């Protein structure tokens, strides 16, 4: 049962605007943020898709941790705080500090990254990429975000089914429980609103 909260809010990929980076190396399409409407300096968590078109540094986000998942392209060779990290396997979430100096070298052309950012110590975030049918849920004080990264997906709760195309999103507030049907690969992100 979902409890007193309504069903998930559907956020269609076609409704998102792409915002160009200041350095010209790519663009970001925000999927959702908490609190709603929060700017880049005021979010507790923020989830987006990033189109990376050129080599160069990542923006620094003080006090923020991030989980990056390669969704399209051959991948990147990152240097995070002086250490190399190869990101060349799609649909594999990788965590790293958002405030560590990070430089990106594309392996073979542009990529698209699914990016989850959250304030360190205030908003825990768990990201998984799944395939098949499984129960998904979030507790009171949490949000659940479901985003197909490959193919389509369906989220079924309380007798209603929500169909999602690639990069569409379903955002629900806890308490919420549903069954996800994902023939391709779908990101499932459980996010705390603020644990302070």
Tab-separated table of C-alpha atoms in Angstrom, residues 52-176:
chain	number	residue	atom	x	y	z
A	52	UNK	CA	29.503	15.207	-22.039
A	53	UNK	CA	30.777	16.310	-25.451
A	54	UNK	CA	34.402	17.220	-24.781
A	55	UNK	CA	37.341	16.506	-22.492
A	56	UNK	CA	37.763	18.793	-19.507
A	57	UNK	CA	37.255	19.289	-15.776
A	58	UNK	CA	34.029	18.499	-13.928
A	59	UNK	CA	32.467	21.306	-11.910
A	60	UNK	CA	33.247	21.158	-8.184
A	61	UNK	CA	30.379	20.853	-5.703
A	62	UNK	CA	31.619	21.510	-2.147
A	63	UNK	CA	30.121	19.173	0.466
A	64	UNK	CA	28.403	17.035	-2.172
A	65	UNK	CA	28.864	13.351	-2.996
A	66	UNK	CA	27.839	11.998	-6.355
A	67	UNK	CA	26.989	8.717	-8.028
A	68	UNK	CA	27.644	8.625	-11.758
A	69	UNK	CA	26.310	5.939	-14.114
A	70	UNK	CA	27.395	5.720	-17.752
A	71	UNK	CA	24.218	5.444	-19.861
A	72	UNK	CA	25.462	6.046	-23.422
A	73	UNK	CA	28.818	6.073	-25.167
A	74	UNK	CA	32.178	4.338	-24.807
A	75	UNK	CA	33.009	5.931	-21.478
A	76	UNK	CA	35.507	8.198	-19.771
A	77	UNK	CA	38.895	8.114	-18.158
A	78	UNK	CA	38.459	10.207	-15.012
A	79	UNK	CA	41.159	11.566	-12.751
A	80	UNK	CA	39.579	12.056	-9.314
A	81	UNK	CA	41.830	13.783	-6.758
A	82	UNK	CA	44.859	12.585	-8.745
A	83	UNK	CA	43.724	8.950	-9.051
A	84	UNK	CA	42.627	7.403	-12.362
A	85	UNK	CA	39.186	5.862	-12.551
A	86	UNK	CA	38.070	4.190	-15.774
A	87	UNK	CA	34.331	4.520	-16.391
A	88	UNK	CA	33.739	2.280	-19.394
A	89	UNK	CA	31.019	-0.122	-18.254
A	90	UNK	CA	27.462	1.046	-18.830
A	91	UNK	CA	24.827	0.865	-16.097
A	92	UNK	CA	27.375	0.480	-13.286
A	93	UNK	CA	26.945	3.222	-10.613
A	94	UNK	CA	30.201	4.724	-9.353
A	95	UNK	CA	30.466	6.965	-6.281
A	96	UNK	CA	32.989	9.742	-5.789
A	97	UNK	CA	33.251	13.063	-3.934
A	98	UNK	CA	31.730	15.958	-5.839
A	99	UNK	CA	34.272	18.371	-4.378
A	100	UNK	CA	37.373	16.381	-5.392
A	101	UNK	CA	39.149	17.870	-8.430
A	102	UNK	CA	37.931	15.709	-11.321
A	103	UNK	CA	39.148	15.772	-14.910
A	104	UNK	CA	37.504	13.846	-17.740
A	105	UNK	CA	38.980	12.383	-20.921
A	106	UNK	CA	36.459	10.800	-23.285
A	107	UNK	CA	37.457	7.344	-24.523
A	108	UNK	CA	35.703	7.475	-27.912
A	109	UNK	CA	33.288	10.343	-28.435
A	110	UNK	CA	30.466	11.884	-26.397
A	111	UNK	CA	28.759	10.135	-23.472
A	112	UNK	CA	25.562	10.516	-21.475
A	113	UNK	CA	25.816	10.102	-17.694
A	114	UNK	CA	23.041	9.569	-15.159
A	115	UNK	CA	24.143	11.726	-12.253
A	116	UNK	CA	22.925	11.654	-8.619
A	117	UNK	CA	24.264	14.388	-6.309
A	118	UNK	CA	23.482	14.654	-2.588
A	119	UNK	CA	24.678	16.734	0.343
A	120	UNK	CA	27.220	14.846	2.418
A	121	UNK	CA	25.856	13.966	5.862
A	122	UNK	CA	22.330	15.199	5.201
A	123	UNK	CA	20.749	13.238	2.386
A	124	UNK	CA	21.699	9.610	1.871
A	125	UNK	CA	21.211	8.318	-1.653
A	126	UNK	CA	21.292	4.727	-2.871
A	127	UNK	CA	21.482	4.079	-6.612
A	128	UNK	CA	21.034	0.691	-8.283
A	129	UNK	CA	20.509	-0.296	-11.906
A	130	UNK	CA	18.153	-3.245	-12.201
A	131	UNK	CA	16.566	-5.503	-14.792
A	132	UNK	CA	13.526	-7.750	-14.449
A	133	UNK	CA	10.586	-7.496	-12.048
A	134	UNK	CA	11.026	-6.531	-8.420
A	135	UNK	CA	9.396	-4.685	-5.545
A	136	UNK	CA	10.656	-1.145	-4.911
A	137	UNK	CA	9.823	1.073	-1.962
A	138	UNK	CA	10.732	4.082	0.119
A	139	UNK	CA	9.947	4.985	3.716
A	140	UNK	CA	8.439	8.182	5.154
A	141	UNK	CA	10.920	11.028	4.698
A	142	UNK	CA	12.362	9.420	1.569
A	143	UNK	CA	11.788	9.762	-2.143
A	144	UNK	CA	12.007	7.075	-4.807
A	145	UNK	CA	13.054	7.925	-8.354
A	146	UNK	CA	12.807	5.372	-11.183
A	147	UNK	CA	14.435	6.166	-14.556
A	148	UNK	CA	14.764	3.700	-17.463
A	149	UNK	CA	18.283	4.016	-18.904
A	150	UNK	CA	17.800	1.318	-21.542
A	151	UNK	CA	14.414	0.526	-23.058
A	152	UNK	CA	11.135	1.085	-21.233
A	153	UNK	CA	9.737	0.204	-17.823
A	154	UNK	CA	6.432	-0.009	-15.972
A	155	UNK	CA	5.754	0.868	-12.343
A	156	UNK	CA	2.641	-0.779	-10.843
A	157	UNK	CA	1.112	0.401	-7.553
A	158	UNK	CA	-2.395	0.139	-6.083
A	159	UNK	CA	-3.833	-1.343	-9.259
A	160	UNK	CA	-2.472	1.403	-11.525
A	161	UNK	CA	0.447	1.038	-13.933
A	162	UNK	CA	2.715	3.876	-15.038
A	163	UNK	CA	4.509	3.359	-18.364
A	164	UNK	CA	7.922	4.978	-18.712
A	165	UNK	CA	9.945	5.516	-21.861
A	166	UNK	CA	13.713	5.826	-21.927
A	167	UNK	CA	14.868	8.630	-19.591
A	168	UNK	CA	11.314	9.312	-18.366
A	169	UNK	CA	11.118	9.342	-14.570
A	170	UNK	CA	8.631	8.398	-11.863
A	171	UNK	CA	9.090	10.233	-8.562
A	172	UNK	CA	7.256	9.072	-5.430
A	173	UNK	CA	7.310	10.191	-1.800
A	174	UNK	CA	7.308	7.650	1.008
A	175	UNK	CA	5.675	5.642	2.268
A	176	UNK	CA	5.442	4.076	-1.168
